[in-house]
Amino acid sequence: MDEDKSPGRTVTIYDIARIAGVSPSTVSRALTRPGRLSPKTEERVRDAATRLNYHANPMARALPTGKTSMIGLIVSDVTNPVFFDLVHGVESAARRDGYTLLLTNTDESMSVESVSARQLSRVADGLLLVSSRLNDTDIAQIAQSKPTVLVNRELDGVRSVVVDAEYGIGEAIRYIAGLGHTSLLYLPGPERSWMSEHRWECIQQKAAWARIQARRGPSHAPTIDGGREAAAYVREQGPSVVFAYNDLMAIGLMQELAVAGISTPQDMSLIGFDDIFGSDFTTPALTTIASPLFDAGQLAFQRIRAMLDGQPGIETAPPLSTRLIVRGSTGPRHA
C-alpha cells in the first residue's frame, strides 16, 4: 500500500500537489487543461496522480467553479448510422479539450427529448441537440437557460451547425437531367424534421431551374422499414427518379421494389442522402448526396466551446457542403 494514501480516503489534488511539489492550482491545470504548463511539470503531476491512483470527480470539481467539463449530446435515433461519424466528430473534439460527452437517445420522441434536455441541463455545461424534434419555443427556452447548439436545424437566436444541402442537390439535379429524366418524387422523413423540409425546398428550387417536375410524397420514418412502407405509394406514382430523405429509406425502398419485380435503375433510379456506412453495400450500390458528418460534429463542439468560453456569436467558419456520389442506383430514363 502506498504510504501517501490511507485506506478508504479519497485522493485530492492537494495530495498530488504535495507529492509532485507543486501548488494545487498547478495540479488542476495539468489535469484538466493539458498543454498549458511545461511538459516536465505536467509529467511530474501525472506521475504523482498515477502513484496515488487518483480519479477526477467532475461533480466535485463543479462545486467551486460551476463547471463539470461535460457536454450533453442528444440525438434523435442513436441506431441511425448517419449519427456515427457525427458523434465521433463531437467526441474526438471534446476529448482533445478535456470534455466528456453525455450521450442520450430520444427514439424520435419529442417528449423524451424534452425530459432528456431538462435532466442533462442539471449536470452538463452545454447541450448539443442533433436533429431535434422539439418545437421552436421549447428549443428557445432551453437555449436561454443553458448554452445550446443545434445540429441539422436552424432557429433564430440559437447557434447551429447545418450542412448545406443546396450544392449536392444541385449536382444531383443536373446529373439526372443529363440522363434524360424530366420528373422526380421526393420521399420526406419525419414531419417534425427541419432537415427534411430544407432538402425539399432545395430540391424544388433546383428542379425548377432544370425544368424538372418535382413531386412530394407522404412522410415516413427515416428507417429501412420506412422506405419499405413507402414502396406501395412509389409504385402507384411510377416516377423515374426517387429522392429519399436519407439512405436508410432509399435502401428499404430498393429492397421492397426488388421484391415487386421493379429493378433499380432499369425501371427506377434511386438517390439517398448522407452516404452512411453501408450505402455502397447494396445491389446496386446507392447513389447518394454525402454530408461531411465528422466535420459537422467537430464544428458543433467548437461552437459550444466558444459559448462556454464567452467568445462572440459571429460565425466565421466556412459552410459545410454536400456532394453527389454517383453509384449504380441511377441510370438513364427509360420510356
Short mmCIF file of N, CA, C and O in Angstrom, two decimals, residues 71 85-101 128 294-305:
data_model
loop_
_atom_site.label_atom_id
_atom_site.label_comp_id
_atom_site.label_asym_id
_atom_site.label_seq_id
_atom_site.Cartn_x
_atom_site.Cartn_y
_atom_site.Cartn_z
N ILE A 71 -20.50 17.72 -21.68
CA ILE A 71 -21.42 18.25 -22.70
C ILE A 71 -22.51 17.21 -22.96
O ILE A 71 -22.22 16.04 -23.19
N ASP A 85 -20.58 9.02 -37.53
CA ASP A 85 -19.46 9.92 -37.78
C ASP A 85 -19.64 11.25 -37.05
O ASP A 85 -18.67 11.85 -36.59
N LEU A 86 -20.87 11.71 -36.97
CA LEU A 86 -21.13 12.99 -36.30
C LEU A 86 -20.77 12.89 -34.82
O LEU A 86 -20.08 13.76 -34.28
N VAL A 87 -21.23 11.83 -34.16
CA VAL A 87 -20.91 11.65 -32.74
C VAL A 87 -19.40 11.48 -32.56
O VAL A 87 -18.81 12.02 -31.61
N HIS A 88 -18.77 10.75 -33.48
CA HIS A 88 -17.32 10.57 -33.42
C HIS A 88 -16.61 11.93 -33.52
O HIS A 88 -15.64 12.19 -32.80
N GLY A 89 -17.10 12.78 -34.40
CA GLY A 89 -16.50 14.11 -34.55
C GLY A 89 -16.63 14.94 -33.29
O GLY A 89 -15.67 15.59 -32.86
N VAL A 90 -17.81 14.92 -32.67
CA VAL A 90 -18.01 15.65 -31.42
C VAL A 90 -17.10 15.09 -30.33
O VAL A 90 -16.41 15.83 -29.61
N GLU A 91 -17.09 13.76 -30.21
CA GLU A 91 -16.35 13.13 -29.13
C GLU A 91 -14.85 13.38 -29.22
O GLU A 91 -14.19 13.65 -28.22
N SER A 92 -14.30 13.30 -30.44
CA SER A 92 -12.86 13.50 -30.60
C SER A 92 -12.46 14.93 -30.26
O SER A 92 -11.43 15.17 -29.62
N ALA A 93 -13.30 15.90 -30.67
CA ALA A 93 -13.01 17.30 -30.35
C ALA A 93 -13.15 17.56 -28.86
O ALA A 93 -12.36 18.29 -28.26
N ALA A 94 -14.16 16.95 -28.24
CA ALA A 94 -14.38 17.14 -26.81
C ALA A 94 -13.24 16.54 -26.00
O ALA A 94 -12.74 17.16 -25.05
N ARG A 95 -12.83 15.35 -26.37
CA ARG A 95 -11.74 14.69 -25.64
C ARG A 95 -10.45 15.49 -25.73
O ARG A 95 -9.71 15.62 -24.75
N ARG A 96 -10.19 16.05 -26.89
CA ARG A 96 -8.98 16.85 -27.09
C ARG A 96 -8.95 18.06 -26.16
O ARG A 96 -7.89 18.48 -25.71
N ASP A 97 -10.14 18.60 -25.84
CA ASP A 97 -10.22 19.77 -24.97
C ASP A 97 -10.53 19.42 -23.52
O ASP A 97 -10.82 20.30 -22.71
N GLY A 98 -10.49 18.13 -23.19
CA GLY A 98 -10.71 17.73 -21.80
C GLY A 98 -12.15 17.66 -21.37
O GLY A 98 -12.45 17.69 -20.18
N TYR A 99 -13.08 17.52 -22.34
CA TYR A 99 -14.51 17.41 -22.02
C TYR A 99 -14.98 15.97 -22.20
O TYR A 99 -14.42 15.20 -22.96
N THR A 100 -16.04 15.64 -21.49
CA THR A 100 -16.68 14.33 -21.58
C THR A 100 -18.09 14.48 -22.12
O THR A 100 -18.79 15.44 -21.76
N LEU A 101 -18.51 13.55 -22.99
CA LEU A 101 -19.86 13.59 -23.56
C LEU A 101 -20.83 12.76 -22.74
O LEU A 101 -20.49 11.68 -22.25
N LEU A 128 -25.84 19.90 -27.00
CA LEU A 128 -25.88 19.79 -28.46
C LEU A 128 -27.14 19.01 -28.81
O LEU A 128 -27.28 17.84 -28.43
N PHE A 294 -18.51 13.99 -39.89
CA PHE A 294 -17.46 14.11 -38.88
C PHE A 294 -17.09 15.57 -38.67
O PHE A 294 -16.97 16.04 -37.53
N ASP A 295 -16.93 16.31 -39.78
CA ASP A 295 -16.61 17.73 -39.68
C ASP A 295 -17.72 18.51 -38.99
O ASP A 295 -17.46 19.46 -38.23
N ALA A 296 -18.97 18.11 -39.24
CA ALA A 296 -20.10 18.78 -38.59
C ALA A 296 -20.04 18.58 -37.08
O ALA A 296 -20.32 19.49 -36.30
N GLY A 297 -19.67 17.37 -36.66
CA GLY A 297 -19.54 17.11 -35.23
C GLY A 297 -18.44 17.93 -34.60
O GLY A 297 -18.60 18.47 -33.49
N GLN A 298 -17.30 18.03 -35.28
CA GLN A 298 -16.19 18.82 -34.77
C GLN A 298 -16.61 20.29 -34.63
O GLN A 298 -16.32 20.94 -33.62
N LEU A 299 -17.27 20.80 -35.65
CA LEU A 299 -17.68 22.20 -35.63
C LEU A 299 -18.72 22.46 -34.54
O LEU A 299 -18.71 23.51 -33.89
N ALA A 300 -19.62 21.50 -34.34
CA ALA A 300 -20.63 21.66 -33.30
C ALA A 300 -19.98 21.82 -31.93
O ALA A 300 -20.38 22.68 -31.14
N PHE A 301 -18.96 21.00 -31.65
CA PHE A 301 -18.29 21.14 -30.36
C PHE A 301 -17.54 22.47 -30.29
O PHE A 301 -17.55 23.13 -29.24
N GLN A 302 -16.89 22.88 -31.37
CA GLN A 302 -16.17 24.15 -31.36
C GLN A 302 -17.09 25.31 -31.02
O GLN A 302 -16.71 26.24 -30.30
N ARG A 303 -18.33 25.25 -31.51
CA ARG A 303 -19.27 26.34 -31.26
C ARG A 303 -19.81 26.32 -29.84
O ARG A 303 -19.99 27.38 -29.22
N ILE A 304 -20.04 25.13 -29.29
CA ILE A 304 -20.49 25.11 -27.90
C ILE A 304 -19.34 25.52 -26.98
O ILE A 304 -19.54 26.21 -25.98
N ARG A 305 -18.13 25.14 -27.34
CA ARG A 305 -16.96 25.53 -26.54
C ARG A 305 -16.76 27.04 -26.59
O ARG A 305 -16.42 27.68 -25.59
#
